[in-house]
Short mmCIF file of C-alpha atoms and ligand atoms in Angstrom, two decimals:
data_model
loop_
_atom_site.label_atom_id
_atom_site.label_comp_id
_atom_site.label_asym_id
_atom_site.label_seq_id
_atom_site.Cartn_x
_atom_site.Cartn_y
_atom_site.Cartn_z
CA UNK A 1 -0.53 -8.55 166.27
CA UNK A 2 -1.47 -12.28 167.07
CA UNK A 3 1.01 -15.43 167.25
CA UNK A 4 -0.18 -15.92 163.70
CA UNK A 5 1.49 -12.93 162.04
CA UNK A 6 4.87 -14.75 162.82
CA UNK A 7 4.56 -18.39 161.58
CA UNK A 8 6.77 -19.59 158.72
CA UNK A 9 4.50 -20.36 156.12
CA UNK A 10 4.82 -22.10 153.84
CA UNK A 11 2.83 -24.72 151.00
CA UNK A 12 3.84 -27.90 151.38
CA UNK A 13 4.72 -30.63 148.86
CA UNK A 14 1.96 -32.95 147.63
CA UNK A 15 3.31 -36.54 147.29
CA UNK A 16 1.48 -39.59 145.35
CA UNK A 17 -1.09 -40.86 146.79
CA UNK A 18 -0.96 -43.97 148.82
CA UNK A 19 -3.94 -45.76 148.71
CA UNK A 20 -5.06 -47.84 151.72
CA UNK A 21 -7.07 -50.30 149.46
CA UNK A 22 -4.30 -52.88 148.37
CA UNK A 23 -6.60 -54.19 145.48
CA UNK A 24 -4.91 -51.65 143.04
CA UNK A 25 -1.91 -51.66 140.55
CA UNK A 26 -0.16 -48.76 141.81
CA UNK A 27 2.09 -46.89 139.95
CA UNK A 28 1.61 -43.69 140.45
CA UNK A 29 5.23 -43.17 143.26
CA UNK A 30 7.94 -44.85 141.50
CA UNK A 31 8.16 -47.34 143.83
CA UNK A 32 10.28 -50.57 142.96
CA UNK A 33 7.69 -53.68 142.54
CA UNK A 34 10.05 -56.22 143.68
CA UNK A 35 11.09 -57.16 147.04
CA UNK A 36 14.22 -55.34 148.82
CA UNK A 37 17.06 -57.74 148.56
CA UNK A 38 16.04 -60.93 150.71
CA UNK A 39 19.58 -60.19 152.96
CA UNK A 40 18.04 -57.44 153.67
CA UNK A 41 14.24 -59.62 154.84
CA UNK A 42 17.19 -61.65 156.71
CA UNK A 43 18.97 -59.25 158.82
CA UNK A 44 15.44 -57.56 159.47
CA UNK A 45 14.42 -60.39 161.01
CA UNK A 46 17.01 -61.47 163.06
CA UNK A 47 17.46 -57.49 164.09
CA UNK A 48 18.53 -57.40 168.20
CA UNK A 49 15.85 -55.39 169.46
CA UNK A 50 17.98 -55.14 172.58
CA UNK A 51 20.12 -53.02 170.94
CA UNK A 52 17.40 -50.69 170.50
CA UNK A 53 17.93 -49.39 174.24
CA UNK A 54 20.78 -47.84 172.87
CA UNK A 55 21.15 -44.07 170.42
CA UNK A 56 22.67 -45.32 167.22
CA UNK A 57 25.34 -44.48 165.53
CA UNK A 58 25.20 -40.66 164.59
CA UNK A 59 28.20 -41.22 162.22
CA UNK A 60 25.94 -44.22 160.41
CA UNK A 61 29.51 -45.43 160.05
CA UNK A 62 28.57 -48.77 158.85
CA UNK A 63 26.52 -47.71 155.83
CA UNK A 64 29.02 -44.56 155.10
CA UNK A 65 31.57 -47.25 154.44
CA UNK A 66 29.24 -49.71 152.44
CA UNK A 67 28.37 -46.70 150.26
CA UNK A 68 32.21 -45.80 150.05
CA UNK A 69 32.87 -49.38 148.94
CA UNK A 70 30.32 -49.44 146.49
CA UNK A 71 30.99 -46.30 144.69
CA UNK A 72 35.11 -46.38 145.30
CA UNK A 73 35.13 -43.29 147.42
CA UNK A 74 36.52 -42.46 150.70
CA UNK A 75 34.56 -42.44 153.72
CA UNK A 76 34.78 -38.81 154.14
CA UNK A 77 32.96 -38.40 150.64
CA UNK A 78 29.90 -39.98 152.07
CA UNK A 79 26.56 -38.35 153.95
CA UNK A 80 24.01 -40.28 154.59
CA UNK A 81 19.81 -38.94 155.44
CA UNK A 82 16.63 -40.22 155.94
CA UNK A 83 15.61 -40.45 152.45
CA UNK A 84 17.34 -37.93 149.83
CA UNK A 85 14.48 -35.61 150.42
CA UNK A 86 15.92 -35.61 153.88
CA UNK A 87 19.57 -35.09 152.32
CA UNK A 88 18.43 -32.44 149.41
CA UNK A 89 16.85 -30.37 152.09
CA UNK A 90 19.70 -30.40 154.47
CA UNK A 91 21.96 -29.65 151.07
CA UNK A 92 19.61 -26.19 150.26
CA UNK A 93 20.07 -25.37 154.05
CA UNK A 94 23.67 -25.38 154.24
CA UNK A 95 24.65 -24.42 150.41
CA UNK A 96 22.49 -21.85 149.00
CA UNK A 97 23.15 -18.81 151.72
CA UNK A 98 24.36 -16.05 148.83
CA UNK A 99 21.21 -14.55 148.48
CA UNK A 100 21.12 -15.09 144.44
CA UNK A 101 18.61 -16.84 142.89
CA UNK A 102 19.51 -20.75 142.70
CA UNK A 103 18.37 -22.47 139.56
CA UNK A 104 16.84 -25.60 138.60
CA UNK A 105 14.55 -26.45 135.51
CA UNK A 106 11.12 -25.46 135.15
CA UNK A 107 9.78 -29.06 134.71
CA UNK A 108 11.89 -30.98 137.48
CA UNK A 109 11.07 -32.45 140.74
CA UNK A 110 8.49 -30.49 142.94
CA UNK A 111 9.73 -30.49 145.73
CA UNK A 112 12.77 -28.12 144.66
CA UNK A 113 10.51 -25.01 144.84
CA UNK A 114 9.07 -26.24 147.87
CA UNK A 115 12.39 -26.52 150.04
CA UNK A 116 13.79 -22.93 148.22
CA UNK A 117 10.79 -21.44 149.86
CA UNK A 118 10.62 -23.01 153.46
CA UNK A 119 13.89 -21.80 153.36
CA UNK A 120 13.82 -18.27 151.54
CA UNK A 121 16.18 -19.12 149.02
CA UNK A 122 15.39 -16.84 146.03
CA UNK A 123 14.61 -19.42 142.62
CA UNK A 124 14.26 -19.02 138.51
CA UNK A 125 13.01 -21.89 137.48
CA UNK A 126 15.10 -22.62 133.26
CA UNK A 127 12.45 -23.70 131.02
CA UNK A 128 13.20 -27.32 128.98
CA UNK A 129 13.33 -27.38 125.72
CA UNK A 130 10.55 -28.57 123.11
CA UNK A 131 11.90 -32.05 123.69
CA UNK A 132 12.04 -31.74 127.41
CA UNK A 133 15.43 -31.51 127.89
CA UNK A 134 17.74 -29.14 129.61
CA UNK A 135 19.58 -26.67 128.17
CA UNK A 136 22.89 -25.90 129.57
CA UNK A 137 23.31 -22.23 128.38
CA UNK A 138 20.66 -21.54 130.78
CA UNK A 139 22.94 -22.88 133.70
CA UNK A 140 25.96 -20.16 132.31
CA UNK A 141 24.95 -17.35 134.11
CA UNK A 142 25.32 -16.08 137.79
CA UNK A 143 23.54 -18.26 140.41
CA UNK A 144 23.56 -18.94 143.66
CA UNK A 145 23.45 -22.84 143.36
CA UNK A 146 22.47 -25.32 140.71
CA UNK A 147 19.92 -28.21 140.98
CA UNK A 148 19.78 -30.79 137.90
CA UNK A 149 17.72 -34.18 138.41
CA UNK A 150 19.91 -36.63 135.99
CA UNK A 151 17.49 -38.38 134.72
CA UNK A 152 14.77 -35.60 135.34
CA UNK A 153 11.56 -36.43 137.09
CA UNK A 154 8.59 -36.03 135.88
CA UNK A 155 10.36 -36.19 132.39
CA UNK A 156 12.36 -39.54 132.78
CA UNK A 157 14.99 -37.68 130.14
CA UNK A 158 18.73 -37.86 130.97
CA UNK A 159 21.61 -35.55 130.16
CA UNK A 160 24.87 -37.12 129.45
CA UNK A 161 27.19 -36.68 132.30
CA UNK A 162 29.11 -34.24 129.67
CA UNK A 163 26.56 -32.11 129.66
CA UNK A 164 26.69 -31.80 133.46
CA UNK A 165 29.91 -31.66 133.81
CA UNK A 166 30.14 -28.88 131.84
CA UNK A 167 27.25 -27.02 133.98
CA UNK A 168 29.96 -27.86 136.98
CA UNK A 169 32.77 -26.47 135.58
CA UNK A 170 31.08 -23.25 134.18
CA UNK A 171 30.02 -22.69 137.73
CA UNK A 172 33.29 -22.91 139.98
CA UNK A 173 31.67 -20.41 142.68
CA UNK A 174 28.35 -22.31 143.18
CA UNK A 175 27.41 -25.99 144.29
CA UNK A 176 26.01 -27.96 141.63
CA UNK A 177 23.83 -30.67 142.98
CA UNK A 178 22.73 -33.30 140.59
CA UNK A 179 19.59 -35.25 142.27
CA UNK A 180 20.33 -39.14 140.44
CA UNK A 181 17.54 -41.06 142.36
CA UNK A 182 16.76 -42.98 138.81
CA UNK A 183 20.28 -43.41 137.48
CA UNK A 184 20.17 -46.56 138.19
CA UNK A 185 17.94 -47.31 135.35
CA UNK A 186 20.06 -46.57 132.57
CA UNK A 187 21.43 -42.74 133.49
CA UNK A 188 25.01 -41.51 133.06
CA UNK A 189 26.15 -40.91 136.66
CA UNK A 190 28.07 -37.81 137.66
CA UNK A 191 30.13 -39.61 140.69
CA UNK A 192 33.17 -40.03 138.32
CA UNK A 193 33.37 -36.40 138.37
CA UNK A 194 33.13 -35.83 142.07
CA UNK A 195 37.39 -36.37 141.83
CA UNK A 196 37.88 -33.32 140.01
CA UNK A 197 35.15 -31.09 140.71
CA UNK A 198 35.02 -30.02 144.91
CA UNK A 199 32.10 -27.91 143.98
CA UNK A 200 29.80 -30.73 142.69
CA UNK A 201 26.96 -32.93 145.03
CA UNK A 202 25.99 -36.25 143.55
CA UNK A 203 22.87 -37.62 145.85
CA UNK A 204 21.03 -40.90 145.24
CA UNK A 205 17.93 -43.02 147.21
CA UNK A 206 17.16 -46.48 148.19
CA UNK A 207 14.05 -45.86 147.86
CA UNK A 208 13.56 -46.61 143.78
CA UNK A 209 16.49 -49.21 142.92
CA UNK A 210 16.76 -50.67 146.09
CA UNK A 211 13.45 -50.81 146.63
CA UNK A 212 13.71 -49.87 150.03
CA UNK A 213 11.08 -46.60 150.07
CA UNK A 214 9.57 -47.09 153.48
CA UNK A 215 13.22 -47.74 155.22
CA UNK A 216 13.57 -43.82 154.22
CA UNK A 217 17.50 -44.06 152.83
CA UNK A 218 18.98 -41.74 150.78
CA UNK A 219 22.71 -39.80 150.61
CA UNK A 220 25.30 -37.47 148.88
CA UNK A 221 28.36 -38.07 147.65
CA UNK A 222 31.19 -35.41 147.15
CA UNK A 223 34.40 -33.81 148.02
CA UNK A 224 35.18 -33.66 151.71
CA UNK A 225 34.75 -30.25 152.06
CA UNK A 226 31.32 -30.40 150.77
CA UNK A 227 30.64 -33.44 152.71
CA UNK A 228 32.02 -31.81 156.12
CA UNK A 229 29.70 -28.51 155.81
CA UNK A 230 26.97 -31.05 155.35
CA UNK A 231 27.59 -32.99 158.27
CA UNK A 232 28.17 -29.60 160.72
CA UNK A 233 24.67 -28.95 159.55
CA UNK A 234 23.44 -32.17 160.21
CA UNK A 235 24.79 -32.12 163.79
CA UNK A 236 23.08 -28.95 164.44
CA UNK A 237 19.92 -30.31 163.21
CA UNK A 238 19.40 -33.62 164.67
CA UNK A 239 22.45 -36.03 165.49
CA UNK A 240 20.00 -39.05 165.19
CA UNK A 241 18.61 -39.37 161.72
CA UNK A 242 19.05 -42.80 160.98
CA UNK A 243 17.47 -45.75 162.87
CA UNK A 244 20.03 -48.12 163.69
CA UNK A 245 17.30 -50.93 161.35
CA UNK A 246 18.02 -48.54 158.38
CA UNK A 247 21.87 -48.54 159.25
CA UNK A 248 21.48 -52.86 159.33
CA UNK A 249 19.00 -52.96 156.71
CA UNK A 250 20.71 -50.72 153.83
CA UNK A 251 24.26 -52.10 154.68
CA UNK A 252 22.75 -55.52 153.92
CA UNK A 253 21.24 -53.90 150.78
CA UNK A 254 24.55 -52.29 149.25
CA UNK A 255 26.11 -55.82 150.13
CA UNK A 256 23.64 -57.62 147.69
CA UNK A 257 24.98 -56.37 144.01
CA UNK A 258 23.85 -59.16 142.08
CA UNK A 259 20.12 -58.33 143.48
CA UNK A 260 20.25 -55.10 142.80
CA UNK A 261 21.70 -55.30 139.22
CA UNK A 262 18.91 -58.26 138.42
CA UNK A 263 16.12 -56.49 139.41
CA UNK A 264 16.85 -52.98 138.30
CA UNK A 265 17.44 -55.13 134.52
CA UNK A 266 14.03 -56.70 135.05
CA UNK A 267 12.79 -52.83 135.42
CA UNK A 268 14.31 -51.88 132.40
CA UNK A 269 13.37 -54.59 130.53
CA UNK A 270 9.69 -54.47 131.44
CA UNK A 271 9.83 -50.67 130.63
CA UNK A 272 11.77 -51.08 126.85
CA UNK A 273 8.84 -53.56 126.32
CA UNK A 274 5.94 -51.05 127.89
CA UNK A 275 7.48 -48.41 125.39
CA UNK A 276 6.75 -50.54 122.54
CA UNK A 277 3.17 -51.29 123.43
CA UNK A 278 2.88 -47.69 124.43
CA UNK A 279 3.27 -46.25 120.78
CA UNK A 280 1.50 -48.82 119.72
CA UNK A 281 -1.02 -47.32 120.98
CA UNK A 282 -0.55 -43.80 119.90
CA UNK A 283 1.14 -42.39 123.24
CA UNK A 284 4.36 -40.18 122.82
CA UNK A 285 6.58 -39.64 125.11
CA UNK A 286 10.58 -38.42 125.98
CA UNK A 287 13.08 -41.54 125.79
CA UNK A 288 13.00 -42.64 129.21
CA UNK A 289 15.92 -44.02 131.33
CA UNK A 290 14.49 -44.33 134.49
CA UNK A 291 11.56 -46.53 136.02
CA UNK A 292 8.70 -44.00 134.92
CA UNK A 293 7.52 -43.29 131.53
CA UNK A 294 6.18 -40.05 130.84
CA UNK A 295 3.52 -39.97 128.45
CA UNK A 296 0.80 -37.91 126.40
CA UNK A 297 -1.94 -39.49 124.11
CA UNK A 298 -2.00 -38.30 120.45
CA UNK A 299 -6.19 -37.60 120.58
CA UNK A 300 -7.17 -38.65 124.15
CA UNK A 301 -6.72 -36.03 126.83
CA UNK A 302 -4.49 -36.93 129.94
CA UNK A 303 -7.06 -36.49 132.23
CA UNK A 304 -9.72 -38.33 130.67
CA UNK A 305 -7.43 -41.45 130.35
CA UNK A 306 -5.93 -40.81 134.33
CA UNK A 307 -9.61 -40.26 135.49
CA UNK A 308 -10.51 -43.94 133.54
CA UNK A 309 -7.84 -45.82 134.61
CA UNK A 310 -8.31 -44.79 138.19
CA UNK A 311 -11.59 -46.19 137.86
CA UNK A 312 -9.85 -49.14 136.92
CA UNK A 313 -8.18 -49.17 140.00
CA UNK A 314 -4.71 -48.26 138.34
CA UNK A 315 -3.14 -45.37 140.01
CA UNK A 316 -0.69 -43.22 138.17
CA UNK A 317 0.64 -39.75 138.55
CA UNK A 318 -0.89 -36.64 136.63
CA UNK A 319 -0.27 -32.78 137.15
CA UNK A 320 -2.38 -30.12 136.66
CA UNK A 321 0.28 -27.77 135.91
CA UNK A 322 0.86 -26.00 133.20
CA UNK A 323 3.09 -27.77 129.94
CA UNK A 324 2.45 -30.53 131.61
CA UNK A 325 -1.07 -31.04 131.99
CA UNK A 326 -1.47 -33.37 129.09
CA UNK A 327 0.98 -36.20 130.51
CA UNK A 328 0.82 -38.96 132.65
CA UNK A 329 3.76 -40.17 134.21
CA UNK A 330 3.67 -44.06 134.61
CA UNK A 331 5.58 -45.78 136.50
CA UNK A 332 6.80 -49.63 135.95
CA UNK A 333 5.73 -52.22 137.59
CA UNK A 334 5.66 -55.59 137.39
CA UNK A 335 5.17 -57.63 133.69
CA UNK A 336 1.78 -59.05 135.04
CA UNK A 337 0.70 -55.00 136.09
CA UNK A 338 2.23 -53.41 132.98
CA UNK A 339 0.38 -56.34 130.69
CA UNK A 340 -3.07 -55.54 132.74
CA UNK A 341 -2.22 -51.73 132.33
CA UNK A 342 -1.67 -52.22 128.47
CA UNK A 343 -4.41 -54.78 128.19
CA UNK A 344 -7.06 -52.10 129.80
CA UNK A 345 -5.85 -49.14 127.76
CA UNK A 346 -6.13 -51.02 124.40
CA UNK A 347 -9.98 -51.80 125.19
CA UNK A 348 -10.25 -48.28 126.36
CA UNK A 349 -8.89 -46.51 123.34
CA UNK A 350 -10.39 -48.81 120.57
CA UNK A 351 -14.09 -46.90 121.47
CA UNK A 352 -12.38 -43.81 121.35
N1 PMP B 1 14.55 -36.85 143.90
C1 PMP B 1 13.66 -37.15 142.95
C2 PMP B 1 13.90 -36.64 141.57
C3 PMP B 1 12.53 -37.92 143.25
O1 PMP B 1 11.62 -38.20 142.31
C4 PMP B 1 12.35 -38.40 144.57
C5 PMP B 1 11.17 -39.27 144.91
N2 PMP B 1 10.00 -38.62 145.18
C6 PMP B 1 13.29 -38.02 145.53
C7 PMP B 1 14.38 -37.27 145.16
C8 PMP B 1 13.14 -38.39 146.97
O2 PMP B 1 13.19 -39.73 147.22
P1 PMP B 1 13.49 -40.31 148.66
O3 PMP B 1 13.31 -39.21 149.66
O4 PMP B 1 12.52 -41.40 148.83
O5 PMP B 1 14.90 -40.77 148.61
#
């Protein structure tokens, strides 16, 4: 018996890549290609680093209430995490004890499977349909939890928030968490609901929208019972998550709406347009309402075109899983990238 016979182990999630050459039109993370809000530059730069000689808030009371503000909640409804992969991982750890399997769609975000197994929660994954999107008879059955991205990743397909809310309300004995880190770009949110349903976790990021990945911000929104059990967890996990910068930095964030809706416009503009061009060029893909498009060539296989554009110096994001194997998932950048992205492709595909 060695040491080695008792580790938790466990195969960890593999993230985009982040290149260290910045020579390269990356869009292979989802990342936001515009600046965070410049109140947010401001209050960055004129941070007290005296204050720093102090722990900071372990309520993160400031940005609880922004968030409250913003969304027309009460404080209490609010829980706040270093990232949402921070908050989705603390939500597994403290909802999904029954021992029944916990559902969440075959194609979704990868890092569901991941967390279920670091923390032996028992999973069965609901396959999409042929047109990638959920279907909700699959969430009618007994479960030990629920977890819907709304839009989906890698998919960029959104469900109506009927369509969730009826997954909720079929499923009164369970916590439905819906994961909406792109709803900004055009999804149905569920947070209307979170009034009716006390069974129902609604958890969004700064990291795409706000364009605020590196500051690691990300939260849940629910009843206050849901919101409590979260927070008892929290405290007997690490009282300290958030750096009293994030606190400063996403409060000034929230506090810049017409930022935040002009640039998340620009995103959805530039990706309506990208569409266009995309078919154009004989790409299909699910309608998507989020800042990724997730696409498969007609004749040209997935891998061929990732392998040339990465030559190019253009990162984007493709699986080698299976049914998905033949997409790439794209995500938007910047007119000027998208243009050199669309430019490249056309050249590349004509000698195909
Ligand atoms: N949910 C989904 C569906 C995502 O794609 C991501 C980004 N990888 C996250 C959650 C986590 O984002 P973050 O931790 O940066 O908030």
């Amino acid at each position: 018996m060695s040491w080695e016979d008792n580790v938790r182990r466990v195969v960890p999630y593999v993230a985009g890549e982040q290149p260290k050459d910045q020579n390269v039109i990356k869009l292979n993370t989802n990342e936001n290609p515009y600046s965070p809000s410049p109140k947010v530059a401001s209050v960055i730069k004129g941070f007290d680093c005296d204050g720093l000689r102090r722990y900071p808030d372990p309520d993160v009371s400031a940005l609880v209430s922004a968030l409250a503000r913003h969304h027309g909640l009460d404080r209490e409804q609010v829980f706040v995490g270093v990232g949402s992969d921070d908050v989705l991982s603390m939500a597994f750890l403290t909802f999904f004890t029954s021992g029944k399997r916990i559902l969440f769609p075959d194609v979704t975000y990868s890092f569901y499977d991941v967390w279920a197994n670091l923390y032996r929660i028992s999973f069965e994954d609901q396959p999409l349909d042929e047109n990638l999107c959920i279907r909700k008879e699959d969430y009618f059955k007994e479960n030990g939890g629920i977890v819907i991205a709304n839009p989906n990743a890698p998919t960029g397909v959104s469900s109506g928030r009927a369509v969730c809310e009826e997954i909720v309300r079929a499923n009164p004995d369970s916590v439905v968490i819906i994961d909406e880190a792109y709803v900004d770009f055009g999804g149905e949110s569920c947070v209307p609901l979170i009034e009716n349903y006390d069974n129902l976790l609604v958890v969004q990021t700064f990291s795409k929208s706000r364009s605020m990945a590196g500051m690691r911000i990300g939260y849940a929104m629910g009843s206050k019972k849901l919101i409590k059990y979260l927070n008892d967890v929290k405290f007997s996990f690490n009282s300290y998550t958030m750096s009293a910068i994030a606190i400063a930095a996403g409060v000034a964030s929230v506090e810049d709406e017409p930022y935040f809706a002009q640039t998340t416009a620009k995103i959805i503009a530039t990706r309506e347009r990208t569409k266009k061009e995309l078919a154009k060029l004989g790409f299909v893909f699910p309608d998507s309402k989020t800042n990724f498009i997730f696409a498969a060539h007609r004749t040209v296989p997935a891998q061929e075109i990732f392998e040339a554009l990465r030559a190019e110096r253009i990162y984007v994001r493709h699986w080698n899983k299976p049914r998905i194997d033949n997409y790439l998932r794209i995500s938007i950048g910047t007119d000027e990238e998208m243009d050199r992205v669309l430019a490249f492709l056309k050249a590349y595909l004509r000698d195909k």
